[in-house]
mmCIF file with all atom_site columns, C-alpha atoms in Angstrom:
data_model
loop_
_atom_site.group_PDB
_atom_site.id
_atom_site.type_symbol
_atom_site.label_atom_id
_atom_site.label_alt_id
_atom_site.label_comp_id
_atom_site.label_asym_id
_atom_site.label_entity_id
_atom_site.label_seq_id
_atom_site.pdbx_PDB_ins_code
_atom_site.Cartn_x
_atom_site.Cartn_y
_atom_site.Cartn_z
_atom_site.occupancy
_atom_site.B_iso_or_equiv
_atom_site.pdbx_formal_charge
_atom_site.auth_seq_id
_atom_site.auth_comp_id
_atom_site.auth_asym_id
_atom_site.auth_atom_id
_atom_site.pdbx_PDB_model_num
ATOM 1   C CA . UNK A 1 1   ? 86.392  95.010  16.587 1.00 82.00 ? 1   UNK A CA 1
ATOM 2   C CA . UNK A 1 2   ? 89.128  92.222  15.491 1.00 88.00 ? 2   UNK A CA 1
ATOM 3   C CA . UNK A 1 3   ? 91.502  91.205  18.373 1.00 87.00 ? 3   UNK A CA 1
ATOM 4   C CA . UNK A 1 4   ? 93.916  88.610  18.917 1.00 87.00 ? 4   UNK A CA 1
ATOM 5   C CA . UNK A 1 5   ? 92.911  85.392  20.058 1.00 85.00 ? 5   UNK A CA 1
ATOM 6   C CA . UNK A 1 6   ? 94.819  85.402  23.199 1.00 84.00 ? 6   UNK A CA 1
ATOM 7   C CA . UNK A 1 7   ? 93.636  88.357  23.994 1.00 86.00 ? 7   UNK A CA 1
ATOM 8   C CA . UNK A 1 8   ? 90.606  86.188  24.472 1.00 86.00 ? 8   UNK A CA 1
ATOM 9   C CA . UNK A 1 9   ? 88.922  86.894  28.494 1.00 83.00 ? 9   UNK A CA 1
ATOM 10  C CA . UNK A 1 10  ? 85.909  85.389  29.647 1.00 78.00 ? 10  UNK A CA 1
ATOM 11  C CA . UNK A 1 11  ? 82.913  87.229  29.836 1.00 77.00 ? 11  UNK A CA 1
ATOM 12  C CA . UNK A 1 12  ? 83.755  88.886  26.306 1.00 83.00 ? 12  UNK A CA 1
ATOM 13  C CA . UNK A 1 13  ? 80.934  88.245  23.436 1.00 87.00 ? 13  UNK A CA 1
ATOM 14  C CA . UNK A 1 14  ? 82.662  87.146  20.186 1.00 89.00 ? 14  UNK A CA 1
ATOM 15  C CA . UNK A 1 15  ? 81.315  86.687  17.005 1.00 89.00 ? 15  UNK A CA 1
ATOM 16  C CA . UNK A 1 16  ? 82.412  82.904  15.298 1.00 89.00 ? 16  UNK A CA 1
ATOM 17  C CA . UNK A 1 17  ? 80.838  81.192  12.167 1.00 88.00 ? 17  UNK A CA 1
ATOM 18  C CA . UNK A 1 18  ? 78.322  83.830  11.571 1.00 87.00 ? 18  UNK A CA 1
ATOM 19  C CA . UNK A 1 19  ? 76.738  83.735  15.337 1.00 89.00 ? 19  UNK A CA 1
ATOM 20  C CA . UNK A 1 20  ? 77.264  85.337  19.023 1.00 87.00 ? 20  UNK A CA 1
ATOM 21  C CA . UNK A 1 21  ? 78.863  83.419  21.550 1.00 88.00 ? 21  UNK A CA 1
ATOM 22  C CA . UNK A 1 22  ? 79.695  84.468  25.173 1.00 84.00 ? 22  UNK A CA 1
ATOM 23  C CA . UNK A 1 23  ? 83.181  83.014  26.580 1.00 85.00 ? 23  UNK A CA 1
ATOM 24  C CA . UNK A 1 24  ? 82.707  81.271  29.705 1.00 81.00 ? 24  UNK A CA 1
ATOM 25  C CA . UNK A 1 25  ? 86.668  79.792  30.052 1.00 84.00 ? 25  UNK A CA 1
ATOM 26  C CA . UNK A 1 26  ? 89.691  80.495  28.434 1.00 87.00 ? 26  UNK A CA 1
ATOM 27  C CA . UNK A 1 27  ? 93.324  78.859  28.418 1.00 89.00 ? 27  UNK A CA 1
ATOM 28  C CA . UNK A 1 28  ? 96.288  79.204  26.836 1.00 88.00 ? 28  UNK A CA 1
ATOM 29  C CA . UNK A 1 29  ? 97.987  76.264  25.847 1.00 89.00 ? 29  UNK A CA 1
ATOM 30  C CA . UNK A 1 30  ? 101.903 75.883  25.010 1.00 89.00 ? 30  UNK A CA 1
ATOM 31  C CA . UNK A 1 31  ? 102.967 72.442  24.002 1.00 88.00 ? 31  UNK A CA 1
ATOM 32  C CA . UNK A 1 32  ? 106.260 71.131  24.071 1.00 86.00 ? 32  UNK A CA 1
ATOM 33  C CA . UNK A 1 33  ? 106.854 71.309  20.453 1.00 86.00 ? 33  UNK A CA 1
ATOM 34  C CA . UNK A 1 34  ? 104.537 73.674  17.866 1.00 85.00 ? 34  UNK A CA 1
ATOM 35  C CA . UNK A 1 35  ? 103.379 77.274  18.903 1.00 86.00 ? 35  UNK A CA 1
ATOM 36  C CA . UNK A 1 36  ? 101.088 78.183  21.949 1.00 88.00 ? 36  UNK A CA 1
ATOM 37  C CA . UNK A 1 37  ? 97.247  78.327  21.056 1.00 90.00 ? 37  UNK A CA 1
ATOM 38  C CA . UNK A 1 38  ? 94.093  79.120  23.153 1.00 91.00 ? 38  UNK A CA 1
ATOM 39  C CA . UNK A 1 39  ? 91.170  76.810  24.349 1.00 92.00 ? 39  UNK A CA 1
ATOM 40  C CA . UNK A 1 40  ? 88.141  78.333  24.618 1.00 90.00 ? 40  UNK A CA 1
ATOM 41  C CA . UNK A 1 41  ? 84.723  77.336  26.460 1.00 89.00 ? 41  UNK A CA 1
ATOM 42  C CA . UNK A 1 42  ? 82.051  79.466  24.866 1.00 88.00 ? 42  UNK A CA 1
ATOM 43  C CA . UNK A 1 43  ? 77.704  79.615  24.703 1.00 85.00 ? 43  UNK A CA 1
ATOM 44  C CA . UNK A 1 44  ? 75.986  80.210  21.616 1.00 85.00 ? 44  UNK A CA 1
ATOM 45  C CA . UNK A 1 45  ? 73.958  83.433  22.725 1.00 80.00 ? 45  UNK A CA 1
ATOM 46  C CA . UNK A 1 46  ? 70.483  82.164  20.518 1.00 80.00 ? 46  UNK A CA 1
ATOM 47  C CA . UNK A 1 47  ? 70.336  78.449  21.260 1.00 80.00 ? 47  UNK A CA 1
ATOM 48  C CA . UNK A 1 48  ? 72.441  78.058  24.564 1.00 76.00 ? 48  UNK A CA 1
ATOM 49  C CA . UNK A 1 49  ? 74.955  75.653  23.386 1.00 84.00 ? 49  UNK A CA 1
ATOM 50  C CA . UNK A 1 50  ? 78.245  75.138  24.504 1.00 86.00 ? 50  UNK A CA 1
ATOM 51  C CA . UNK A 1 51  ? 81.321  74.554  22.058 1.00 90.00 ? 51  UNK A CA 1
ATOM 52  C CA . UNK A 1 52  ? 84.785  74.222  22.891 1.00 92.00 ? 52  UNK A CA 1
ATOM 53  C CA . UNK A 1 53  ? 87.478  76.242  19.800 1.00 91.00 ? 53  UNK A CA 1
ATOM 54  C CA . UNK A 1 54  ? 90.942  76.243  19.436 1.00 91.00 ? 54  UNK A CA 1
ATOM 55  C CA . UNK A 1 55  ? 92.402  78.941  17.576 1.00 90.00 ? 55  UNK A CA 1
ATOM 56  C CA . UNK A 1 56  ? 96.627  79.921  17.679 1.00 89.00 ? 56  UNK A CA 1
ATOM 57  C CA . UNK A 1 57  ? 97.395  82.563  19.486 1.00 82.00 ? 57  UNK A CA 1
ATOM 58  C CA . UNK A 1 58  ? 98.012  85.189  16.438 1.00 84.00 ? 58  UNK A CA 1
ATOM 59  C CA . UNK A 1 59  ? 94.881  84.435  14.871 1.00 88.00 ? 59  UNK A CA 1
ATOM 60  C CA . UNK A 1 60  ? 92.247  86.860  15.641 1.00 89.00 ? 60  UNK A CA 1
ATOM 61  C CA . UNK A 1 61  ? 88.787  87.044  16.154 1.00 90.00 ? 61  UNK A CA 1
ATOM 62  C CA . UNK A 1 62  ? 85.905  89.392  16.166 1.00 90.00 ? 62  UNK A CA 1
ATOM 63  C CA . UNK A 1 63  ? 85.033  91.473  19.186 1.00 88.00 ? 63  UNK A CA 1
ATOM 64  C CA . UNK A 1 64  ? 81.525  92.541  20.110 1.00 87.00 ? 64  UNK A CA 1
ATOM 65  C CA . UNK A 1 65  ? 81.509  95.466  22.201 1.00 85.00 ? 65  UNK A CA 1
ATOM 66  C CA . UNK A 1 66  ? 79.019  95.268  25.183 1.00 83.00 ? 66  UNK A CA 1
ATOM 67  C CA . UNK A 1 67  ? 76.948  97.834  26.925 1.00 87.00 ? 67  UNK A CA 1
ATOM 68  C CA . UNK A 1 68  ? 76.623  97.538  30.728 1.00 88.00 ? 68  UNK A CA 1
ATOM 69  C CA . UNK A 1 69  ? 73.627  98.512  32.441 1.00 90.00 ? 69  UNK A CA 1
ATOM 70  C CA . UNK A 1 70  ? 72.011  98.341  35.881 1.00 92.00 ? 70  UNK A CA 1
ATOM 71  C CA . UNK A 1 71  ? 69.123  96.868  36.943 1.00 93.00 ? 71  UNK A CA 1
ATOM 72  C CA . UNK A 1 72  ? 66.695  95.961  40.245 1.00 93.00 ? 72  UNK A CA 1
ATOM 73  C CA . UNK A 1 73  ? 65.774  92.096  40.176 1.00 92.00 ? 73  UNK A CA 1
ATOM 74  C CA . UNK A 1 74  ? 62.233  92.405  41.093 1.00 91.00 ? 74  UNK A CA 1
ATOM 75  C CA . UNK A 1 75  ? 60.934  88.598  40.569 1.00 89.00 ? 75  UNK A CA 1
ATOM 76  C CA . UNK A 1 76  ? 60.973  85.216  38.402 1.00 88.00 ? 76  UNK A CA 1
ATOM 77  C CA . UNK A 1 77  ? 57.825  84.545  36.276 1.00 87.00 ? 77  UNK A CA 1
ATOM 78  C CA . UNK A 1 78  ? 58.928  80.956  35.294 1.00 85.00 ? 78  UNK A CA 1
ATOM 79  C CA . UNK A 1 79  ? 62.041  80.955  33.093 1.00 85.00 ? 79  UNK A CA 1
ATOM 80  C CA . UNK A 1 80  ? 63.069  84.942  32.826 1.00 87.00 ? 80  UNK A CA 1
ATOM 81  C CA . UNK A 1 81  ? 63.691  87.220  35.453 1.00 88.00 ? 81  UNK A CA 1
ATOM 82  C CA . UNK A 1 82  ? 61.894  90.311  35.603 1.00 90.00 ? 82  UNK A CA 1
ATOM 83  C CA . UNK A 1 83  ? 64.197  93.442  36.002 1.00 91.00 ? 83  UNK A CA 1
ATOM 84  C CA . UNK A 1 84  ? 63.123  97.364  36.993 1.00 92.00 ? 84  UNK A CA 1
ATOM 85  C CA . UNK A 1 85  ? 65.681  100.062 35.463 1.00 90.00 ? 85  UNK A CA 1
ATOM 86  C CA . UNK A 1 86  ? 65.667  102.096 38.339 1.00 90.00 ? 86  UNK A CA 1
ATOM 87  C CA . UNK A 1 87  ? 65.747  105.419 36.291 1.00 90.00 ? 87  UNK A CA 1
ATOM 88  C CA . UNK A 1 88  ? 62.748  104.629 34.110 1.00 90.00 ? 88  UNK A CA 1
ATOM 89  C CA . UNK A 1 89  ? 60.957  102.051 36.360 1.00 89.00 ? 89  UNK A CA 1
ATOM 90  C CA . UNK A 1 90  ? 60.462  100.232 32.981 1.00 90.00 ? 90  UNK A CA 1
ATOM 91  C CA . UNK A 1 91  ? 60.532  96.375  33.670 1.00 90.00 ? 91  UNK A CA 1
ATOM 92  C CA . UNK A 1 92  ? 62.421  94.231  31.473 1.00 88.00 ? 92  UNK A CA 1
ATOM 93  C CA . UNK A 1 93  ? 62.837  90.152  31.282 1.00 88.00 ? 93  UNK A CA 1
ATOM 94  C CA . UNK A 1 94  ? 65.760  88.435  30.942 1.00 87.00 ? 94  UNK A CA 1
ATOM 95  C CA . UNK A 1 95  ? 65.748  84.880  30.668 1.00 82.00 ? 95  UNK A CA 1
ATOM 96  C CA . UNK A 1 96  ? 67.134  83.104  33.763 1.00 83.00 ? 96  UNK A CA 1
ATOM 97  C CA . UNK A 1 97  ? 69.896  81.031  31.975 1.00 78.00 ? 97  UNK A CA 1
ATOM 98  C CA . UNK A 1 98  ? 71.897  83.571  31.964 1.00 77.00 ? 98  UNK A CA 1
ATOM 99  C CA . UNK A 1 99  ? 72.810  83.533  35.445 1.00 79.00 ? 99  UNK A CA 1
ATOM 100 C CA . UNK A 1 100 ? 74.111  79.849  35.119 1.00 74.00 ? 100 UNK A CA 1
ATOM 101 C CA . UNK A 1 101 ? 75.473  78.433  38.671 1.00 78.00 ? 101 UNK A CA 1
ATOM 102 C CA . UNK A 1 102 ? 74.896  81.890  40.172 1.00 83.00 ? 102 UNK A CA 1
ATOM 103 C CA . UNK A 1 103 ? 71.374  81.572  40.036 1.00 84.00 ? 103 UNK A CA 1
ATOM 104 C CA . UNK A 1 104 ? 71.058  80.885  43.862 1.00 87.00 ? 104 UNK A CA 1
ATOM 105 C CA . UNK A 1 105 ? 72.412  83.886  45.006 1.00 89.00 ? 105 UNK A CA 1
ATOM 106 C CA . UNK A 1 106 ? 70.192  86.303  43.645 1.00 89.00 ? 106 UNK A CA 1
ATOM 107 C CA . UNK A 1 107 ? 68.119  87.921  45.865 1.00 89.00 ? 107 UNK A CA 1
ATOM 108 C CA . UNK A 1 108 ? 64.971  90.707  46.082 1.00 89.00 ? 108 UNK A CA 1
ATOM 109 C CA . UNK A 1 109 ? 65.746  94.160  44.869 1.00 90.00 ? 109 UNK A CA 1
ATOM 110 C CA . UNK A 1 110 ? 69.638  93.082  44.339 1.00 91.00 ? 110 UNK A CA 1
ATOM 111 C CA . UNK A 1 111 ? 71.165  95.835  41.680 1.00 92.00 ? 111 UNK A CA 1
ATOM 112 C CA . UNK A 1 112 ? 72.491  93.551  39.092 1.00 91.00 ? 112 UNK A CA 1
ATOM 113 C CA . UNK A 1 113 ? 74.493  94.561  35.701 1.00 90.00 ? 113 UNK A CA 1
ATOM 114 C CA . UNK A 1 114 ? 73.375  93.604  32.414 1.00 88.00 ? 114 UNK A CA 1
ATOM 115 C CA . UNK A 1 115 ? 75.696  92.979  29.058 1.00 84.00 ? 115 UNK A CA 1
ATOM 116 C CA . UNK A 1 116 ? 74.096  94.117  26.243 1.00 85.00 ? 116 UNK A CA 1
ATOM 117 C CA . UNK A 1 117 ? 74.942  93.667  22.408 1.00 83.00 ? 117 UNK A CA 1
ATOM 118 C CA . UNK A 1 118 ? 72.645  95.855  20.527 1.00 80.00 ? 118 UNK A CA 1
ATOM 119 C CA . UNK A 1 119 ? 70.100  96.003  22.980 1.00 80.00 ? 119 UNK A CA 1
ATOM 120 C CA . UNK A 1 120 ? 69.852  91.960  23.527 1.00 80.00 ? 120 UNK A CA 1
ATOM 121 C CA . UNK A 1 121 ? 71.228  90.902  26.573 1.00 82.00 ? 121 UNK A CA 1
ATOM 122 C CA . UNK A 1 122 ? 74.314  88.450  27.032 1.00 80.00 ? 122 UNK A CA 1
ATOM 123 C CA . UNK A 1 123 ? 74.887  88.226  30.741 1.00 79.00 ? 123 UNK A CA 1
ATOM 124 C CA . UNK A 1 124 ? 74.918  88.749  33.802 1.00 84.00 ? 124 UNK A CA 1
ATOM 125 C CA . UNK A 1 125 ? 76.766  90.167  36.591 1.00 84.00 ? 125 UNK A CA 1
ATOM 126 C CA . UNK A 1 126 ? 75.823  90.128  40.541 1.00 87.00 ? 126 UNK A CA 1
ATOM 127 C CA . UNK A 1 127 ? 77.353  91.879  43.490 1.00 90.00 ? 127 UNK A CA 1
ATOM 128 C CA . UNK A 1 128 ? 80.454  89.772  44.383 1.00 91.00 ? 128 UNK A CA 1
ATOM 129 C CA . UNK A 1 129 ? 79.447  88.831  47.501 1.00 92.00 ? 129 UNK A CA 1
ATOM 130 C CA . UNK A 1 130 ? 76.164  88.242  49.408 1.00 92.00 ? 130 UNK A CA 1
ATOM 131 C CA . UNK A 1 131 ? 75.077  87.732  52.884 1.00 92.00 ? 131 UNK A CA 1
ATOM 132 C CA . UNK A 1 132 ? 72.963  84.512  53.969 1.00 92.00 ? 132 UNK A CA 1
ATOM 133 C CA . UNK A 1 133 ? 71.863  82.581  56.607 1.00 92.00 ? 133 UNK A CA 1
ATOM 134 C CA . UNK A 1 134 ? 73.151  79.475  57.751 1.00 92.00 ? 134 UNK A CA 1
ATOM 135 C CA . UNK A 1 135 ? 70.110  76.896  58.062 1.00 92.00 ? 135 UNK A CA 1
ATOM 136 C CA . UNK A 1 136 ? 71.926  73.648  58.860 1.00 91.00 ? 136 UNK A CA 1
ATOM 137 C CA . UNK A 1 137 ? 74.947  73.179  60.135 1.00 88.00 ? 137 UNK A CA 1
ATOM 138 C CA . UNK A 1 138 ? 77.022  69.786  61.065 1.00 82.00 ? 138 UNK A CA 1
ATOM 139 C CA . UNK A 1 139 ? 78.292  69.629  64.888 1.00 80.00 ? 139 UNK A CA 1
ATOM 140 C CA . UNK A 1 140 ? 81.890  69.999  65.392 1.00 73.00 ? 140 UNK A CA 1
ATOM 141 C CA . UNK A 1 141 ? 84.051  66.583  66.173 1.00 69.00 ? 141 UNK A CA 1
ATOM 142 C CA . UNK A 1 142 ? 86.152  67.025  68.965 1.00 68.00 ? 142 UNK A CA 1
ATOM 143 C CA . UNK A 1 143 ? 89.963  67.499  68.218 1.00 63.00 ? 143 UNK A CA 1
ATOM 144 C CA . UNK A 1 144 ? 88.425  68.989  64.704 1.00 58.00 ? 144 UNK A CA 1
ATOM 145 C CA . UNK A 1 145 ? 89.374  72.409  65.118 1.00 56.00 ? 145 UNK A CA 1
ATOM 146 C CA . UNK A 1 146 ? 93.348  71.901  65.642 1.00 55.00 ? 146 UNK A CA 1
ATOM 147 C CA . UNK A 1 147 ? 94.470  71.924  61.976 1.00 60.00 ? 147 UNK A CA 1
ATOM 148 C CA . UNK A 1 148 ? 92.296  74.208  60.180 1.00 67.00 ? 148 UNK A CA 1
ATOM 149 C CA . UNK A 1 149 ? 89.257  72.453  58.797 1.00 79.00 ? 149 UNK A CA 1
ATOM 150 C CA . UNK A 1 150 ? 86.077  73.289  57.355 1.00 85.00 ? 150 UNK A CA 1
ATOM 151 C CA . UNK A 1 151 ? 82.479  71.146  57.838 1.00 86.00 ? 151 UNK A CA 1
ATOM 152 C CA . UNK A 1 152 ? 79.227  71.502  55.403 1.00 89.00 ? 152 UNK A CA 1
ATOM 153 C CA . UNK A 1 153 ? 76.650  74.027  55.841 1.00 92.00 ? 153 UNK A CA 1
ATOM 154 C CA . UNK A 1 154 ? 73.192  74.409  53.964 1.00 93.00 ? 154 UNK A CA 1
ATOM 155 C CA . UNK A 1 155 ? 72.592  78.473  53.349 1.00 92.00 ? 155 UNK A CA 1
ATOM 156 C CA . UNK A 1 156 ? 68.900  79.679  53.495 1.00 91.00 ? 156 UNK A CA 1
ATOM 157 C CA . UNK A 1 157 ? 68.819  79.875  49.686 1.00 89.00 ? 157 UNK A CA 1
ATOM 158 C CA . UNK A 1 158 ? 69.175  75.981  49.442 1.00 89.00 ? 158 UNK A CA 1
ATOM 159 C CA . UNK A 1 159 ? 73.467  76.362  48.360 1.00 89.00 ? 159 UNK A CA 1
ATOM 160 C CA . UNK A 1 160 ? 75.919  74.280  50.038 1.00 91.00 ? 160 UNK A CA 1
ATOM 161 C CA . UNK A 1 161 ? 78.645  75.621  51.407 1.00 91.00 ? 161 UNK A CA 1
ATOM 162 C CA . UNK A 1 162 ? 81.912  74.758  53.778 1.00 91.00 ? 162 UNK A CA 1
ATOM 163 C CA . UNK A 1 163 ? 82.519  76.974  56.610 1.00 90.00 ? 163 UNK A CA 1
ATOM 164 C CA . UNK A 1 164 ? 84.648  77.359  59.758 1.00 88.00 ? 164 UNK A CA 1
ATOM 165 C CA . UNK A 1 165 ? 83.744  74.962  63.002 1.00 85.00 ? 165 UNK A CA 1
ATOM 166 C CA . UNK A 1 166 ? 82.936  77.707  64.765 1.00 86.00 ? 166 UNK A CA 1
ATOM 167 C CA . UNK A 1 167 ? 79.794  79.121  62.169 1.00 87.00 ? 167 UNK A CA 1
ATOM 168 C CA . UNK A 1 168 ? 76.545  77.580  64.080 1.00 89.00 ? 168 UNK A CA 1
ATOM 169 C CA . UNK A 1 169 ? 73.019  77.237  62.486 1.00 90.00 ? 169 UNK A CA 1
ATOM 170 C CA . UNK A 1 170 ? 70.982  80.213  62.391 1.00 91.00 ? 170 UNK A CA 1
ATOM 171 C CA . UNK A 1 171 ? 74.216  82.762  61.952 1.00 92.00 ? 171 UNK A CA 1
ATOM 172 C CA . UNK A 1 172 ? 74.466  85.000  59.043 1.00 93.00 ? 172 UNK A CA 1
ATOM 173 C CA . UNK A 1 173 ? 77.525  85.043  56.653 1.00 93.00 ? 173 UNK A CA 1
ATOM 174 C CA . UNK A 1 174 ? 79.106  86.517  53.879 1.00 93.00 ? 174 UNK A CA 1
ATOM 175 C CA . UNK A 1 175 ? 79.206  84.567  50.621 1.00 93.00 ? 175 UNK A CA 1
ATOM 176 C CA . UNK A 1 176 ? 81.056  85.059  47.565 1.00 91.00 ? 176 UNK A CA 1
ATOM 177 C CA . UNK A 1 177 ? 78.930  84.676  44.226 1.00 87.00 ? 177 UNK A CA 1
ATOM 178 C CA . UNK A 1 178 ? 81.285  83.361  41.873 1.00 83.00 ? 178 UNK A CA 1
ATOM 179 C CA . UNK A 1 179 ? 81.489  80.315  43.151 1.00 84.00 ? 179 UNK A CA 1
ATOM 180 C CA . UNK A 1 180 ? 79.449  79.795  46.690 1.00 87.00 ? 180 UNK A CA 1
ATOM 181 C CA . UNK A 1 181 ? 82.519  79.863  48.977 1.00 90.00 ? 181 UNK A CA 1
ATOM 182 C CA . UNK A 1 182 ? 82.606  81.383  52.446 1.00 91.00 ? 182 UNK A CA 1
ATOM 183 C CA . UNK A 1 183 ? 84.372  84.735  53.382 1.00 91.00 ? 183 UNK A CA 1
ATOM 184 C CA . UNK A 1 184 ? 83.294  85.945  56.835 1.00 91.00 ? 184 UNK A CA 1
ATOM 185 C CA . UNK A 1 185 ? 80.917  86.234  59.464 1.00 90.00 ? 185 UNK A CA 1
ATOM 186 C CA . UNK A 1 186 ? 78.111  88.638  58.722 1.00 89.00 ? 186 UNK A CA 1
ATOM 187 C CA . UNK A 1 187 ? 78.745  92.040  60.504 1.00 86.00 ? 187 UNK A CA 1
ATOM 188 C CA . UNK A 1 188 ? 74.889  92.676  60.973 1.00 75.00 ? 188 UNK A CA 1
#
């Protein structure tokens, strides 16, 4: 399916040069003089290369539609993940890269979402937010807490993290996915 190119969102597949690539960032660039024209970040689906493209904003590009579908994580054997479909209880493997920087945050029997292009899968999508616990956890400095700072804390699955002074070791909070950041306490 053509589209424009600044119609361009990350997550989308596209199809460039003759092969798949999955957009990872997108911006839209207007200079002072000329026309506006999108950046875009993008991983070759086959090899795993990245590759930065310009293209102006009228130009267009070709869309590949993606099928979602959920999955259990069940386990990693080595590089791939291996996935139940919970209707079928057929396992699947996926390999790992796909997860990127949210690799960390998956955890046993976690329903995840596959993107699929024809049946070969493109990525990845976890729940947005999980809940750890917090393994290590600096002290607070005195006179810290009146302006509203934050001190580092190691999570049980090895991620750092900043959280609130008041977040001790051995508590349990919420985490968001996308990028490791703290939300709340754990209501557990």
């Amino acid at each position: 399916m053509k589209q424009q190119a600044n119609l361009i969102r990350a997550g989308q597949v596209i199809e460039h040069d003759g092969r798949r690539w999955t957009v990872l960032k997108q911006q839209i660039i207007t200079p002072g003089k000329g026309g506006a024209f999108i950046q875009v970040e993008m991983r070759d689906l086959k090899t795993g290369n990245k590759t930065n493209e310009r293209w102006r904003t009228a130009d267009s590009v070709e869309r590949l539609m993606t099928e979602d579908r959920e999955y259990l994580y069940s386990y990693t054997d080595g590089e791939s993940l291996v996935l139940m479909d919970p209707e079928t209880f057929e396992q699947t493997m996926i390999p790992v890269d796909l997860l990127g920087d949210q690799a960390p945050f998956l955890q046993d029997n976690m329903t995840i979402n596959v993107h699929l292009v024809e049946g070969d899968p493109v990525g990845i999508d976890l729940p947005p937010q999980v809940t750890l616990e917090v393994v290590e956890a600096d002290p607070v400095v005195k006179g810290q807490t009146a302006s509203s700072s934050y001190k580092p804390a190691k999570l049980s699955n090895g991620a750092k993290t900043m959280v609130p002074p008041f977040i001790e070791s051995g508590e349990r909070i919420v985490v968001r996915t996308e990028d490791g950041s703290y939300v709340e306490r754990a209501k557990d």
